[in-house]
Amino acid sequence: MSRFLLTRALGAALTIVGASIAGFVFMRLLPGDPARLIAGEHASDEAVELQRQALGLHEPIWRQYLMYVSDFVTGDWGFSYSRGEPVFDQFVNALPATLELAFVAVGTALTASVLGAVLATWSRGGVVDGLVRASSYVGLGTAPFWLGLLALIVFFERLSVLPGPEGRLSPGVAAPLRVTGFHLVDALLAGQWSTWWDAVQHVLLPGLTLGFVLYAWLVRMIRASMLEFVREPYALVARSKGRGRWAVVTRDVLPNALLPAITASGLIVAELLTSTVLAETVFNWPGVGRLVTDAILQQDFAVVQAFIMLSAFVTVTATVVTDVLYSVADPRVRVRAT
Amino acid sequence: MTDVEPEPVLTVRGLSTEYATDRGQVRAVRDVSFELRRGERLGIVGESGSGKSALALSILGLIEPPGRTVAGEVWLNGRDLRTLSEARLNRIRGKEISVVFQDPLTALNPVRRIGPQLAEAITMHQDVGRAAAKQAAIELLDDVELPRPADCYRRYPHELSGGMRQRVMIAVALANAPDVLIADEPTTALDVTTQAQIMRLIDKVVDERGTAVVLITHNMDLVADFCDTVQVMYAGQVVERGRREQLLSGSAHPYTAALMVSVPSLDTDRAAPLRSLEGLPPDLAVEHTGCALAPRCVLGRERERCRSESPAMTAVVGDAAWVSRCHFAGEQHRLTMETTP
């Protein structure tokens, strides 16, 4: 098992290094001159050249890369000229916002999809199965941003039960003392119940909108593998032992069907950093997705590059964790890996 | 077997099961009736597709859609299983009647350890604690002659060979000392040496417990070694039933006779081609008139009566327990006797 972990970790590190090189080179190859952008459109060539020296852009590209890596590791992610803030600080603020959204989305999606798949398998071909399938089609066939707008119209404009697109808290409500960066956690730690409730209300619509799309995808997959496994002989054997239909689905079939779901969840988590952007835009959520799309439009190299590193890191970590989880859940993989 | 016939523990009457397919209803089990007495060993023989396995699942009430058991009674220990609720059936399955399936490689849940899969069969039906169930499970693993049973208890299915897994399945089936064990092709997926060992094991453990066995197989040799009574199925119907010696030496149905000669033995002339029944089994989605075997039958192919009139089960020679679904059972019996050395 330790050898297994070691090889996975080594592979992960190499992947991150590769991603950093690729990200660095691509950003340098893109048209657009950051020195000119910073110096201003009407600056003289001398002024631009000075700016270029200041940025280190006159150095050979491999030295630029090494400088970049050493700065990155020490927490100096560069300066974002479009927002006039260090890049690191921007991510420190935006990442918890996105993660908070992502946790709510993934949490509800996983719970709902497992429950939905179990119910669908139990009633296979019946009414409940039909409802689960229909909900999945709706989620798969609907653009998340449109769903978000629809949710806003219904719950904010018509019913007025949930807040509108105002970000993480109502205007005028102060953010709780920062400990983790998650408002839901920090408000609890500070004992500020009204702030916590405000944060819950704000995260509901974007979180559930995003979660519904994930649910649609997951429930379809889990249901499909459950319907396959429910025909396996061991399910029949369990029935012949005297186990009821429901217990066979939850205790014999589900553990097997969750194996592919573990892999899928890893992919989902890895993709969430970027896929939240539409929901973030609709709900005015100050997360990573919006930070990066803004930076791309502004040709703000430093932010985009930091994001490439970050998403490489998250993707690789999610994949390794998925692998390890999978090997814990499936005894057959454990044998092959060690 | 003793001379006094014990009372039947399992009585099946008129059992019929259909499967809905694109081409209409396929009737896999057709009006099957038989009795199984305490401690009796009944062999059910037939080629693949003859409805043997569907019959096993029908008895247990485990036919899943698109299949459906449409008629019949299954009396076990004085209750008709077909009239019981699902909850009551769950208390009977695994306790009074259990089953060993064909493929031991897929019969165990791959992500769970062997031990708990066996122990749960005990705790589901007996009011015992975890520790007692574990102890009983390890004793069962010892009973089915698995080496180092306590070690086996902690293993995952993929760590055991096919033969070992089938031993585990036998232990699962016998965990609650059921009255009836249905063994559905229990050795088909195993190699020949393992087959013999598994059959010896089944022989031993059912003997110790007095369990009645329904052995479903296409292998005539197994039946000859193991069973008291034999029932031959063709196209979902029972075509002949009798004591083992009666069917093996003097079959009174052309299908049974054909099955017998298709099995090669050491005495078979190896230069001669193996004899097999010509043609294919009938399409079960279509209703037939006459005998289901008629188009393939050596006796009946040319006879008008076989083509038009469906034969009933009739006693062969005096013995009411020996029945054949053939218009010319007597003729076939004489024919078999002449040709069998």
GROMACS .gro file of N, CA, C and O in nm, chain A residues 14 44 55 71 73 89 122 127 135 169 176 184 197 233 298 327 336:
model
   68
   14LEU      N    1   0.490   1.511  -1.085
   14LEU     CA    2   0.537   1.530  -1.222
   14LEU      C    3   0.429   1.597  -1.306
   14LEU      O    4   0.458   1.685  -1.389
   44SER      N    5   0.568   5.567  -2.448
   44SER     CA    6   0.677   5.564  -2.546
   44SER      C    7   0.741   5.426  -2.543
   44SER      O    8   0.726   5.351  -2.447
   55LEU      N    9   0.964   4.379  -1.531
   55LEU     CA   10   0.891   4.253  -1.519
   55LEU      C   11   0.983   4.132  -1.538
   55LEU      O   12   0.942   4.019  -1.516
   71ASP      N   13   0.900   3.201  -0.707
   71ASP     CA   14   0.807   3.299  -0.650
   71ASP      C   15   0.677   3.233  -0.608
   71ASP      O   16   0.622   3.260  -0.501
   73VAL      N   17   0.611   2.924  -0.521
   73VAL     CA   18   0.622   2.839  -0.403
   73VAL      C   19   0.626   2.924  -0.277
   73VAL      O   20   0.571   2.889  -0.172
   89ASP      N   21  -0.360   3.734  -0.284
   89ASP     CA   22  -0.470   3.784  -0.202
   89ASP      C   23  -0.604   3.762  -0.270
   89ASP      O   24  -0.704   3.727  -0.208
  122TRP      N   25  -3.493   0.035  -0.704
  122TRP     CA   26  -3.592  -0.042  -0.630
  122TRP      C   27  -3.724  -0.051  -0.707
  122TRP      O   28  -3.789  -0.154  -0.710
  127VAL      N   29  -4.310   0.407  -1.138
  127VAL     CA   30  -4.336   0.551  -1.139
  127VAL      C   31  -4.216   0.629  -1.084
  127VAL      O   32  -4.171   0.727  -1.143
  135SER      N   33  -3.623   1.378  -1.404
  135SER     CA   34  -3.548   1.487  -1.341
  135SER      C   35  -3.406   1.491  -1.395
  135SER      O   36  -3.348   1.598  -1.413
  169LEU      N   37  -2.345   3.754   0.097
  169LEU     CA   38  -2.420   3.807   0.210
  169LEU      C   39  -2.505   3.925   0.164
  169LEU      O   40  -2.478   3.985   0.061
  176PRO      N   41  -1.825   3.757   0.870
  176PRO     CA   42  -1.775   3.715   1.002
  176PRO      C   43  -1.623   3.716   1.004
  176PRO      O   44  -1.558   3.714   0.899
  184LEU      N   45  -2.006   3.011   0.614
  184LEU     CA   46  -2.092   2.919   0.689
  184LEU      C   47  -2.022   2.868   0.815
  184LEU      O   48  -2.084   2.847   0.918
  197TRP      N   49  -2.734   3.249   0.909
  197TRP     CA   50  -2.860   3.226   0.838
  197TRP      C   51  -2.862   3.304   0.706
  197TRP      O   52  -2.909   3.252   0.604
  233PRO      N   53  -2.550  -1.225  -1.037
  233PRO     CA   54  -2.592  -1.340  -0.957
  233PRO      C   55  -2.588  -1.314  -0.807
  233PRO      O   56  -2.673  -1.365  -0.734
  298GLN      N   57  -0.895   4.070  -1.950
  298GLN     CA   58  -0.803   4.181  -1.928
  298GLN      C   59  -0.659   4.144  -1.965
  298GLN      O   60  -0.568   4.226  -1.943
  327SER      N   61  -0.927   0.234  -0.422
  327SER     CA   62  -0.857   0.113  -0.381
  327SER      C   63  -0.901   0.070  -0.242
  327SER      O   64  -0.897  -0.047  -0.208
  336ARG      N   65  -0.411  -0.564  -0.697
  336ARG     CA   66  -0.335  -0.536  -0.818
  336ARG      C   67  -0.232  -0.426  -0.797
  336ARG      O   68  -0.125  -0.427  -0.852
   0.00000   0.00000   0.00000
